[in-house]
Short mmCIF file of C-alpha atoms and ligand atoms in Angstrom, two decimals:
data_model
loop_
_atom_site.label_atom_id
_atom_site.label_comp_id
_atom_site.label_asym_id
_atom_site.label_seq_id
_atom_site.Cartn_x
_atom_site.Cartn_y
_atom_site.Cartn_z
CA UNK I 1 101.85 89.56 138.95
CA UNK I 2 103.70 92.78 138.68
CA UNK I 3 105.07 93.27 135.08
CA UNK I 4 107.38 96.66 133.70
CA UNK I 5 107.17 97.55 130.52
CA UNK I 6 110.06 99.53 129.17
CA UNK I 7 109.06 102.55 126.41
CA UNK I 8 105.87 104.59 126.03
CA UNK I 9 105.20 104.61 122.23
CA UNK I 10 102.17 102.91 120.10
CA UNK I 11 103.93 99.31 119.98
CA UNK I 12 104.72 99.64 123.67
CA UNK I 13 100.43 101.08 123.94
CA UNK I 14 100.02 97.22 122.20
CA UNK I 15 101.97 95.53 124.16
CA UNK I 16 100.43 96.88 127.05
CA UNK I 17 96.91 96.41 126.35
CA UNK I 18 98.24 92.53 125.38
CA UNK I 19 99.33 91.97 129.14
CA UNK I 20 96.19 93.75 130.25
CA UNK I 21 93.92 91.02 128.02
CA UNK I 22 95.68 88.18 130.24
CA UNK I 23 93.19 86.57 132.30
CA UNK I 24 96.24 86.64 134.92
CA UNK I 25 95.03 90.35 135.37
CA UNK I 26 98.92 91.61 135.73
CA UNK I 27 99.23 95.00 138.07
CA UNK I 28 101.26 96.89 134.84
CA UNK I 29 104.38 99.21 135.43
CA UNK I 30 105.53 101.47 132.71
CA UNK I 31 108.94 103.00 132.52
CA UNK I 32 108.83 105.48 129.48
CA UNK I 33 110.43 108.11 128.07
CA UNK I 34 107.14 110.45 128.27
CA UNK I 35 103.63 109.54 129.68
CA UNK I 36 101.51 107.57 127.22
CA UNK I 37 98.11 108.31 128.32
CA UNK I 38 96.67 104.95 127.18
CA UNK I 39 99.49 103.17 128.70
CA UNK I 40 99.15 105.14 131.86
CA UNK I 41 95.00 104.26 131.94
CA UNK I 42 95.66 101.01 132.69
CA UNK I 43 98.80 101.20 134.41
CA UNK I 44 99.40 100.60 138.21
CA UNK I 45 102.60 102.74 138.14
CA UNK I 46 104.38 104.89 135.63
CA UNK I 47 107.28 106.96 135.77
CA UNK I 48 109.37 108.68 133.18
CA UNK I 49 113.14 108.80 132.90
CA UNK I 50 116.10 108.37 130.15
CA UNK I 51 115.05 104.30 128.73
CA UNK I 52 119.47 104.01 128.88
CA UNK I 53 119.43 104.62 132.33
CA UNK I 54 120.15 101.24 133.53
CA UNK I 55 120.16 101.51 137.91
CA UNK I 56 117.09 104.23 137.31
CA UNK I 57 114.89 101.02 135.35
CA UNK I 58 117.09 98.82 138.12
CA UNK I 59 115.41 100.82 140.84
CA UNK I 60 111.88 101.16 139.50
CA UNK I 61 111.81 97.49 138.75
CA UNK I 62 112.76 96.49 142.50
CA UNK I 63 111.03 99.38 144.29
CA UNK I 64 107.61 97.43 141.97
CA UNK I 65 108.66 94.09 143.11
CA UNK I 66 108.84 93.55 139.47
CA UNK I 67 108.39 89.78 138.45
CA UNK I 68 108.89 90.02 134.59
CA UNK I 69 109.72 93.15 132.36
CA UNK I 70 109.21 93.68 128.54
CA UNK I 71 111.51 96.10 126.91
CA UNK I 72 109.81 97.78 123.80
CA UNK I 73 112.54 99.99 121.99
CA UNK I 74 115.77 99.21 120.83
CA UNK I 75 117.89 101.73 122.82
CA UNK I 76 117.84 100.28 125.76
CA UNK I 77 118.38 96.73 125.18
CA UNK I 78 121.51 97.68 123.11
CA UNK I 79 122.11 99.81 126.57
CA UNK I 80 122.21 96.52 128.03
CA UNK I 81 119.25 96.67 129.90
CA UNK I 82 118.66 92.79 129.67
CA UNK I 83 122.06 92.33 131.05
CA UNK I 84 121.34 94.74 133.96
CA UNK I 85 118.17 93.16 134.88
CA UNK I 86 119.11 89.25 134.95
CA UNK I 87 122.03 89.92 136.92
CA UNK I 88 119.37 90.86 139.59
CA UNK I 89 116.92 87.77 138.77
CA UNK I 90 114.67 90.04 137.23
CA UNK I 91 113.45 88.26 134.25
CA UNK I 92 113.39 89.98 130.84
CA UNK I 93 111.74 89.77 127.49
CA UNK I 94 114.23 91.44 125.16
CA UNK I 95 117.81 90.37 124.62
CA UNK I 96 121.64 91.19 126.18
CA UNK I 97 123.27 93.87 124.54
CA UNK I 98 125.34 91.22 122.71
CA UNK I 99 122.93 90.03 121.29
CA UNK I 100 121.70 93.32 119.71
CA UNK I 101 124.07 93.36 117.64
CA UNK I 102 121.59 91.71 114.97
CA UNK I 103 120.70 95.28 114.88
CA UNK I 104 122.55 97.69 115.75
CA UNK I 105 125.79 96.31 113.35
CA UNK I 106 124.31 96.19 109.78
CA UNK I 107 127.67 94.68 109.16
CA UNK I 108 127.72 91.92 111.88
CA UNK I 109 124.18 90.53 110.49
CA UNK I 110 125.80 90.24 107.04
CA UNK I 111 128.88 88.37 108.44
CA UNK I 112 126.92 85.90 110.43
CA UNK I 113 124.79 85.25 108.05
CA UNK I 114 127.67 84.27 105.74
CA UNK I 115 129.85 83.05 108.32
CA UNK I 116 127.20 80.09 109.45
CA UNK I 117 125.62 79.41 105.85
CA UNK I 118 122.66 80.83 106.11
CA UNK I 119 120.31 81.18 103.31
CA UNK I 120 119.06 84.91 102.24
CA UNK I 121 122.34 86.53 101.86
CA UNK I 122 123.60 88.84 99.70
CA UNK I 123 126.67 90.64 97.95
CA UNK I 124 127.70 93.29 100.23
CA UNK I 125 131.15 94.31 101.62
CA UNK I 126 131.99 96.40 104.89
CA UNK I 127 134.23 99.49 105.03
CA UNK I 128 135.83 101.85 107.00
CA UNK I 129 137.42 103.86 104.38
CA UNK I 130 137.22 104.74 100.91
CA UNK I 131 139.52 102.48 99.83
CA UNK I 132 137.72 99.68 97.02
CA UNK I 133 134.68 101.68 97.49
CA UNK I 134 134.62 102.90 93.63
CA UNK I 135 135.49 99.26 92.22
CA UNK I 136 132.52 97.49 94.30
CA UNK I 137 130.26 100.34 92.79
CA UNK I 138 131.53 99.07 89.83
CA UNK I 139 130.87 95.45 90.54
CA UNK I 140 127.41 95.87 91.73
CA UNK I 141 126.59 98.08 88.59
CA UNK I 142 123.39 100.90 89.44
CA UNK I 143 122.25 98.22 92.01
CA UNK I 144 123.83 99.20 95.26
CA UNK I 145 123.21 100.42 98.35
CA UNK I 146 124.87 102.73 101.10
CA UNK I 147 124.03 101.52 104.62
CA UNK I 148 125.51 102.93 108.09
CA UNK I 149 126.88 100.40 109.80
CA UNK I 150 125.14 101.58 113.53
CA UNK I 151 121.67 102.31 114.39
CA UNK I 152 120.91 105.33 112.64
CA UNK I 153 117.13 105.38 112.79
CA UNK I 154 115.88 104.66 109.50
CA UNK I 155 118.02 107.47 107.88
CA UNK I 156 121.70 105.20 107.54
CA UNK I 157 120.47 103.31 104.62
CA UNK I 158 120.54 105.28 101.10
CA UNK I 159 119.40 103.55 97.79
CA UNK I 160 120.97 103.75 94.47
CA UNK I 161 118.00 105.07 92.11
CA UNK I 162 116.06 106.69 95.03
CA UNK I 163 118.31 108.33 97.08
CA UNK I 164 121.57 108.28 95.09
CA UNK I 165 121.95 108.75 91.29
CA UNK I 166 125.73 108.00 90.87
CA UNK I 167 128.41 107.28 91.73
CA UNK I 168 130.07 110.87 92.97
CA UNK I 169 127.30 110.94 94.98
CA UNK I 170 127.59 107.47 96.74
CA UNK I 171 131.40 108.03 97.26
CA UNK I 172 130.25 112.00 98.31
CA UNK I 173 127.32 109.87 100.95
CA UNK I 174 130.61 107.32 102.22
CA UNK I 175 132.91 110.35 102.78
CA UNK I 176 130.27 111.95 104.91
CA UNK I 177 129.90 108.91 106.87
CA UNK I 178 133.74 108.50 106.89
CA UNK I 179 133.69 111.88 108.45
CA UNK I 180 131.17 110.75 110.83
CA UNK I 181 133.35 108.02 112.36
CA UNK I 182 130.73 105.75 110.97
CA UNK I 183 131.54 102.50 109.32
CA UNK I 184 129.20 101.39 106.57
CA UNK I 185 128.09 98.45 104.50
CA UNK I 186 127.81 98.83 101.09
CA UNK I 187 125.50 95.58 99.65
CA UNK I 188 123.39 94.99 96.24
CA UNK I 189 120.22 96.19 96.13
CA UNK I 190 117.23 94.19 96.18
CA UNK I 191 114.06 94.06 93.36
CA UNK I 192 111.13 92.90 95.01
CA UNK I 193 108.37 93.24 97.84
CA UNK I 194 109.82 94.09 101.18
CA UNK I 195 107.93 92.07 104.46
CA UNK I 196 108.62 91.62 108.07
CA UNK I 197 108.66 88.34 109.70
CA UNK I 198 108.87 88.58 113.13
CA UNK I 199 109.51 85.68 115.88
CA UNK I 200 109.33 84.98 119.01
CA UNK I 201 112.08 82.97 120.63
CA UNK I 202 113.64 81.28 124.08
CA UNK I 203 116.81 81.27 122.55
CA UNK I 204 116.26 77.72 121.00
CA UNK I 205 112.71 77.83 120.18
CA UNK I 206 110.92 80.16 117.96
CA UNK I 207 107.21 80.93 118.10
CA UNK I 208 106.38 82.78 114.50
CA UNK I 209 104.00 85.67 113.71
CA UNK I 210 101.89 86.68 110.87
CA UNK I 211 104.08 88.19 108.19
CA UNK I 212 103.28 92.05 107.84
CA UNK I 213 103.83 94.74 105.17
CA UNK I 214 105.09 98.00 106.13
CA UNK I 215 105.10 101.28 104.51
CA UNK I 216 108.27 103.36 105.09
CA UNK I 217 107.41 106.24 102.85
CA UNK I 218 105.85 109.42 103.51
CA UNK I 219 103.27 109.49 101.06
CA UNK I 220 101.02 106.96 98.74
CA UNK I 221 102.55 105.61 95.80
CA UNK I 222 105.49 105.23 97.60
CA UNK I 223 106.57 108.60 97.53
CA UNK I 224 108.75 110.87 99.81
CA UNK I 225 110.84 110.40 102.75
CA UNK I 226 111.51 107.27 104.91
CA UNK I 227 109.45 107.65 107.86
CA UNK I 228 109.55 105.18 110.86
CA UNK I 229 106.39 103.17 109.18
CA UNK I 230 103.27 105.01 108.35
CA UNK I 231 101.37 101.97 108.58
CA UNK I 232 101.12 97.59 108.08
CA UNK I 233 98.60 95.03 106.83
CA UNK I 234 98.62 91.57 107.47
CA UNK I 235 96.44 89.15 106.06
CA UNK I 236 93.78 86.27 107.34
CA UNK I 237 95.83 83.54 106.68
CA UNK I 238 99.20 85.17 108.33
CA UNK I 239 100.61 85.08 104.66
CA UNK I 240 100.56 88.07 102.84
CA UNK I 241 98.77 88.28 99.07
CA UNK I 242 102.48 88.50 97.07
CA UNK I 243 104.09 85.64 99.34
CA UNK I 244 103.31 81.93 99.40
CA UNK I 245 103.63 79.05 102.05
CA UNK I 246 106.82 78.51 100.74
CA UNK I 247 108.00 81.87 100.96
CA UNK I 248 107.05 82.19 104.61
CA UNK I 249 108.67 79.22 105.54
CA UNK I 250 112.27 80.58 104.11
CA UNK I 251 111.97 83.54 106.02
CA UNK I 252 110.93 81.10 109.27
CA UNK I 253 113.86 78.97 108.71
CA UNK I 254 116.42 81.84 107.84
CA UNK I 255 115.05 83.49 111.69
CA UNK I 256 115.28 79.61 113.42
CA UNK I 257 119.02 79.36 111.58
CA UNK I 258 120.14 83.08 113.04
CA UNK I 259 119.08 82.19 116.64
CA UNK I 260 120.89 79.12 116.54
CA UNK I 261 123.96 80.97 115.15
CA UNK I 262 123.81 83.58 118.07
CA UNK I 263 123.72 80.82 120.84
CA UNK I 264 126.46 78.65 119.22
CA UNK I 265 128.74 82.07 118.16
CA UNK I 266 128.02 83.42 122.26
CA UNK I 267 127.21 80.79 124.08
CA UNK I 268 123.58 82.72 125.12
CA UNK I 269 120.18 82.66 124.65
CA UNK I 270 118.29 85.25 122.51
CA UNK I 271 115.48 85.64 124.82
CA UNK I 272 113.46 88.07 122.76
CA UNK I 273 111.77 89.15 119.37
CA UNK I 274 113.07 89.08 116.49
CA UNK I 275 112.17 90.92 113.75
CA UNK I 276 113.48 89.64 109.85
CA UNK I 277 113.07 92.59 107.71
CA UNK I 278 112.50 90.92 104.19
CA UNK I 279 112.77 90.97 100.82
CA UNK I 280 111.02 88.44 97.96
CA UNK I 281 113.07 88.55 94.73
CA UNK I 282 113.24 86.95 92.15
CA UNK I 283 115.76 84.38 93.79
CA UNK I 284 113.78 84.13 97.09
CA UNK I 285 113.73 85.30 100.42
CA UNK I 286 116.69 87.84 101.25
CA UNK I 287 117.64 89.20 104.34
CA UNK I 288 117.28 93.00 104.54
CA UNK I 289 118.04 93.55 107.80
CA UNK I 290 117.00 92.12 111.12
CA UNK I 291 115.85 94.26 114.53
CA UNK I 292 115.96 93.28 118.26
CA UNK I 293 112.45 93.93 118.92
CA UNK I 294 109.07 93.98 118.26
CA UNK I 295 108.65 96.52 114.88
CA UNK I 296 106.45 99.46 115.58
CA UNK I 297 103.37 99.39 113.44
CA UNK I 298 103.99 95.59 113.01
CA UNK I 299 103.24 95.38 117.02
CA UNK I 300 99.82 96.86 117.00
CA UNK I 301 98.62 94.52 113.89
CA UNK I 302 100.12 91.08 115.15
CA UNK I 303 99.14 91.65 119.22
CA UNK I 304 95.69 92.98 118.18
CA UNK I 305 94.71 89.54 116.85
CA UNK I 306 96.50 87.46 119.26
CA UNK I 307 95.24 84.94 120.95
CA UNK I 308 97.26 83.48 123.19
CA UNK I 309 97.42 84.58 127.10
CA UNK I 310 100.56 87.09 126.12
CA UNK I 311 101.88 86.60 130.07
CA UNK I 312 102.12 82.76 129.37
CA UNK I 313 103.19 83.27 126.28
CA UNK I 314 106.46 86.00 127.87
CA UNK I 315 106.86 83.16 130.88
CA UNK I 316 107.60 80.62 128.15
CA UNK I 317 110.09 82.43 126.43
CA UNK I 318 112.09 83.71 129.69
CA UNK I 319 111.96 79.69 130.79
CA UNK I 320 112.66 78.17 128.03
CA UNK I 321 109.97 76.41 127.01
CA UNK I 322 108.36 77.92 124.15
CA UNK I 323 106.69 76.68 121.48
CA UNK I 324 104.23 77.83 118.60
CA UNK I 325 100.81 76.95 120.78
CA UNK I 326 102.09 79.43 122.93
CA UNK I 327 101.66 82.27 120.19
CA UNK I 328 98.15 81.29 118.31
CA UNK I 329 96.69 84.39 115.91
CA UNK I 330 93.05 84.74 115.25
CA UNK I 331 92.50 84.51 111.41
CA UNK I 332 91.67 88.03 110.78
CA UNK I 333 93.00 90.27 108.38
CA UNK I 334 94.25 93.79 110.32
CA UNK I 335 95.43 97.48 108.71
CA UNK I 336 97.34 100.07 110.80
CA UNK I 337 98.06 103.64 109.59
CA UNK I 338 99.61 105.87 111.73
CA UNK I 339 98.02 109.68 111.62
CA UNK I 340 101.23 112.21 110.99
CA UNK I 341 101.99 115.51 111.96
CA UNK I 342 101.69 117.81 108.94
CA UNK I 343 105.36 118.39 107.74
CA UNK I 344 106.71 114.98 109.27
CA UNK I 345 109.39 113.70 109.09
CA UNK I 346 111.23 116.35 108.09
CA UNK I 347 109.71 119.46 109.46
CA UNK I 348 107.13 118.69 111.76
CA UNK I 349 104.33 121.33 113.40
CA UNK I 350 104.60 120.26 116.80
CA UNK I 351 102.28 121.57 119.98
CA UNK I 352 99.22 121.69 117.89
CA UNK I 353 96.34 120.55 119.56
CA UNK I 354 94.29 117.11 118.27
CA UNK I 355 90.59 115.80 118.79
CA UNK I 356 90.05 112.02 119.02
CA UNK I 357 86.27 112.08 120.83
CA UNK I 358 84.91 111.16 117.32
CA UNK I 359 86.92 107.23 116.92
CA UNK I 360 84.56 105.03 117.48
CA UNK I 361 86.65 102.22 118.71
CA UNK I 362 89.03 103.07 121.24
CA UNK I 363 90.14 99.72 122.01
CA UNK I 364 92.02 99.93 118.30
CA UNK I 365 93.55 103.64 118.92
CA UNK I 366 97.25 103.56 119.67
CA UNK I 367 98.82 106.77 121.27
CA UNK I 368 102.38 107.38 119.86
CA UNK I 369 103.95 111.13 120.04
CA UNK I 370 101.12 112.94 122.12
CA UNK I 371 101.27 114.75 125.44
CA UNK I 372 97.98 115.15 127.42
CA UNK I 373 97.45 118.72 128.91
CA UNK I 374 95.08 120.19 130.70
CA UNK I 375 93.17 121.67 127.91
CA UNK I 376 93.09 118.48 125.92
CA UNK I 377 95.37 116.30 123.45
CA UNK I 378 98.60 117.69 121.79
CA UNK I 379 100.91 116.40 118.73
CA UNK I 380 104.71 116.64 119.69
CA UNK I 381 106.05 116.04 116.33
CA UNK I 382 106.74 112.26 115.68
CA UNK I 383 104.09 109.85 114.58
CA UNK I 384 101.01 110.74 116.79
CA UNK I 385 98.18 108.04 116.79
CA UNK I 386 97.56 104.98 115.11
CA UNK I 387 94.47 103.16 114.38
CA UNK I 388 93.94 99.40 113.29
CA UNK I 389 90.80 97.72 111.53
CA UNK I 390 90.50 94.05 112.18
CA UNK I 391 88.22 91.95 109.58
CA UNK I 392 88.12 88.82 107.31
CA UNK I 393 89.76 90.54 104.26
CA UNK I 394 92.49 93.33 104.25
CA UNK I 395 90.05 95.41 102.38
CA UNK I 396 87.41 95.55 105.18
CA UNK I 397 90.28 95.95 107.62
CA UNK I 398 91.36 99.19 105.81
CA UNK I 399 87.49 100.64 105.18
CA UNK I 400 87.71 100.30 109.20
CA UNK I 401 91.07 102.42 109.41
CA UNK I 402 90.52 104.77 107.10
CA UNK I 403 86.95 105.83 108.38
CA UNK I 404 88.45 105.44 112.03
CA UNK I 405 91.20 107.87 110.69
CA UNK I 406 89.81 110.48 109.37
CA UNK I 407 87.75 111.56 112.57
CA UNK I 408 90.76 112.39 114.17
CA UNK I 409 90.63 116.29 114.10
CA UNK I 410 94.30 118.05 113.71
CA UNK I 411 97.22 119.50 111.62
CA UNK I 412 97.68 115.31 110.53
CA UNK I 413 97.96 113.30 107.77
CA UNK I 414 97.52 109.73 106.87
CA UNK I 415 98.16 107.41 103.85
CA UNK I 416 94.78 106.79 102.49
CA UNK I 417 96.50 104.11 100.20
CA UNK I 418 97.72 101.19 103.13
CA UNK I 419 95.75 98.00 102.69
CA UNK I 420 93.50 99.31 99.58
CA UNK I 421 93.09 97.11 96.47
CA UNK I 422 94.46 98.92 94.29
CA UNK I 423 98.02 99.16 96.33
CA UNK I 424 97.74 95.53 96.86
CA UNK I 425 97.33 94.63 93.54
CA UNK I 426 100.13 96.50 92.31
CA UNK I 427 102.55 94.16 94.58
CA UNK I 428 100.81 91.20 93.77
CA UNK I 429 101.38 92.03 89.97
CA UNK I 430 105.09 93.08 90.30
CA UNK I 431 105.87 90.34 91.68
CA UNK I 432 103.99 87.56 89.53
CA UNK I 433 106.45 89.80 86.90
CA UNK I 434 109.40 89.06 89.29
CA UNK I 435 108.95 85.51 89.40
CA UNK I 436 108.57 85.02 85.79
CA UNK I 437 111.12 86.95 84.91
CA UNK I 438 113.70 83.68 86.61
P1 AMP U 1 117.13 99.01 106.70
O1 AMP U 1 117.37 100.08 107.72
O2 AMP U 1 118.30 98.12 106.45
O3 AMP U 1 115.83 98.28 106.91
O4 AMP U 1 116.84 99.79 105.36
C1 AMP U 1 115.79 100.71 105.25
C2 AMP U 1 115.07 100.51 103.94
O5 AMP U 1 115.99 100.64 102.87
C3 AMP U 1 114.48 99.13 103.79
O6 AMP U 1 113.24 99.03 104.38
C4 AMP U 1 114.42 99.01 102.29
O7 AMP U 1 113.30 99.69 101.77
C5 AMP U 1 115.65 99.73 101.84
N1 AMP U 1 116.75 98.77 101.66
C6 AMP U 1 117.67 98.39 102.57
N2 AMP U 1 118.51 97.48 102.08
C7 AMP U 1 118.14 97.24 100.80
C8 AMP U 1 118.61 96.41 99.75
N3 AMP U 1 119.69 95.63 99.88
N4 AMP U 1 117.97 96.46 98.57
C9 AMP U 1 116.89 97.26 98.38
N5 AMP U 1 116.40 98.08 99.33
C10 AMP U 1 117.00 98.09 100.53
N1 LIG U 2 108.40 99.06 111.12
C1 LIG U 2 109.77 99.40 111.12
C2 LIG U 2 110.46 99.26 112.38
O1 LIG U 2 109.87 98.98 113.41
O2 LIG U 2 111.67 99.41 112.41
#
């Protein structure tokens, strides 16, 4: 079976090595926007190109006598990449650009949500203008928060406490925005743990994941700049220590309730991940924010412990016919963390060379923004590698990431803090306060 795969970062490295597990044996195609040289290793073909440019993937894919593709990143499903690609029977995991929407409007999520009764919503209102801006402030009290209606990659979304401290300087954040031609959401903001619950789903049926954590901040504690995700934990028993059953299943039902609101509001299938960013508050599960794909950590700790054959598991979801034995998870307990270049995300050193001979399982190293040369292994500024520890407990997951870590040579940095007891135990204590503070 010939199979694309559409991006060339870590998640896409997981996804990957899950079609390469398949006792199908799948000849692998990549189209990326730079070579991944884990990706390439056990690739058939690879080329590299612009992941918008729809007849350039179009070509590739038929030139491969492509038979199913897999489209890692955002940008080029809300390109319309699905669209492209069905229109020429070429089956495709990953949604039509309508469809995307779920992500790419911050603003059309909330109005769904609302419009169909869904549970997990929240006060918010959408503007285009600064008009009632200053009296919804009001409303919402310090608790509000500034969000960009489009994708904006991570850096739209501006928090009352953290990243504003009053008023002026919301209203000064929604005339930049304004003068932007950007639209923007302005919503309450949230008290609680934050989780992603990512699903699987035919566009009727949903196949559900372990429920991750993911750290968006630089540095430990918390602290610093939103980053893309410098690293996840999941637990053995696909819950994670703050949540219970109960909370899992909200999140479950509030993902089931949005896929059935796409297909009666358009008439199509979601045919695709997706992701439910989270938050557990002291009134339950609330929506955050959802994405059209698979998030990046979150890929590398939910494939690493699946189970399932992941090309029956893809054929299932592009027929039709999935269901949740399709997507079983080994009950281990996995930590990611995602090695940095020094200065990221803000200012970067880029083109400094890295040494990696010293991991000692390469099966659980993920290449993200590197570029092989001649002369060896080079960081190009983004999030470089990632590693992941697989174990019974979270704890003995992260001993495994953090010593796999830190024999990576280079200008990098890590956060020693993902999965350790001490971090967990701070969430699981805020939140028992949460909960009996109802
Ligand atoms: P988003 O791009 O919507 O996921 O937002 C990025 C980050 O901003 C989230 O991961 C949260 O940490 C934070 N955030 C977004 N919306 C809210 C909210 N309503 N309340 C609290 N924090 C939020
Ligand atoms: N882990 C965050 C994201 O994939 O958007």
């Amino acid at each position: 079976m010939n199979i694309l795969l559409i991006g060339s970062g870590a998640r896409e490295h997981a996804i990957a090595r899950a079609f390469k597990r398949s006792p199908q044996n799948p000849n692998l195609f990549c189209f990326g926007a730079n070579v991944n040289p884990g990706i390439k290793d056990i690739s058939t073909g690879y080329t590299t190109g612009k992941i918008t440019d729809l007849e350039a993937i179009l070509n590739f894919a038929l030139t491969n006598k492509i038979e199913l593709v897999f489209v890692g990143p955002e940008a080029p499903l809300a390109a319309g990449v699905a669209d492209k690609l069905w229109e020429n029977n070429i089956p495709c995991v990953g949604q039509k650009q309508i469809l995307c929407q779920v992500e790419t409007s911050k603003g059309f999520t909330r109005d769904l949500i609302i419009e169909y009764n869904i549970p997990g919503s929240i006060k918010y209102k959408r503007f285009n203008s600064l008009e009632g801006v200053e009296d919804f402030l009001i409303e919402l009290e310090e608790l509000y928060v500034v969000k960009a209606d489009g994708l904006a990659n991570g850096k739209g979304v501006k928090v009352a406490g953290d990243h504003l401290h009053s008023h002026l300087e919301a209203l000064t954040y929604c005339q930049e925005l304004i003068t932007e031609k950007s639209n923007f959401v302005i919503e309450e903001k949230l008290i609680g743990q934050e989780f992603s619950l990512m699903s699987f789903c035919d566009g009727t049926n949903l196949a559900h994941m372990p429920a991750v954590q993911d750290h968006k901040r630089a540095f430990a504690n918390d602290e610093g700049p939103n980053t893309g995700g410098m690293g996840t934990y999941s637990d053995a028993n696909h819950l994670l220590p703050f949540l219970t059953a109960e909370d899992i299943i909200q999140a479950q039902t509030i993902n089931q309730a949005t896929i059935n609101a796409l297909k009666n509001k358009f008439g199509e299938d979601y045919v695709g991940v997706l992701y439910g960013g989270f938050m557990i508050t002291k009134n339950g599960v609330k929506l955050i924010e959802y994405n059209a794909r698979f998030g990046d950590p979150e890929a590398m700790n939910v494939l690493a412990i699946l189970d399932s054959d992941f090309i029956e598991l893809c054929q299932a979801i592009v027929n039709g016919t999935l269901t949740q034995e399709h997507a079983k998870f080994k009950n281990l307990a996995t930590v990611c963390k995602y090695a940095a270049p020094i200065g990221y995300p803000d200012n970067p050193v880029k083109n400094q060379k890295i040494d990696i001979s010293n991991i000692q399982n390469k099966e659980q190293l993920y290449f993200a923004s590197v570029d092989e040369r001649e002369d060896g292994l080079y960081e190009i500024g983004s999030r470089t590698v990632a590693v992941v520890g697989i174990a019974q407990t979270i704890y003995e997951a992260e001993k495994i990431a953090e010593a796999e870590i830190n024999k990576i040579k280079g200008p990098l940095f890590h956060r020693k803090d993902i999965g350790t007891k001490e971090l967990i135990e701070k969430r699981v204590k805020m939140m028992k306060r949460i909960r009996n503070d109802r």
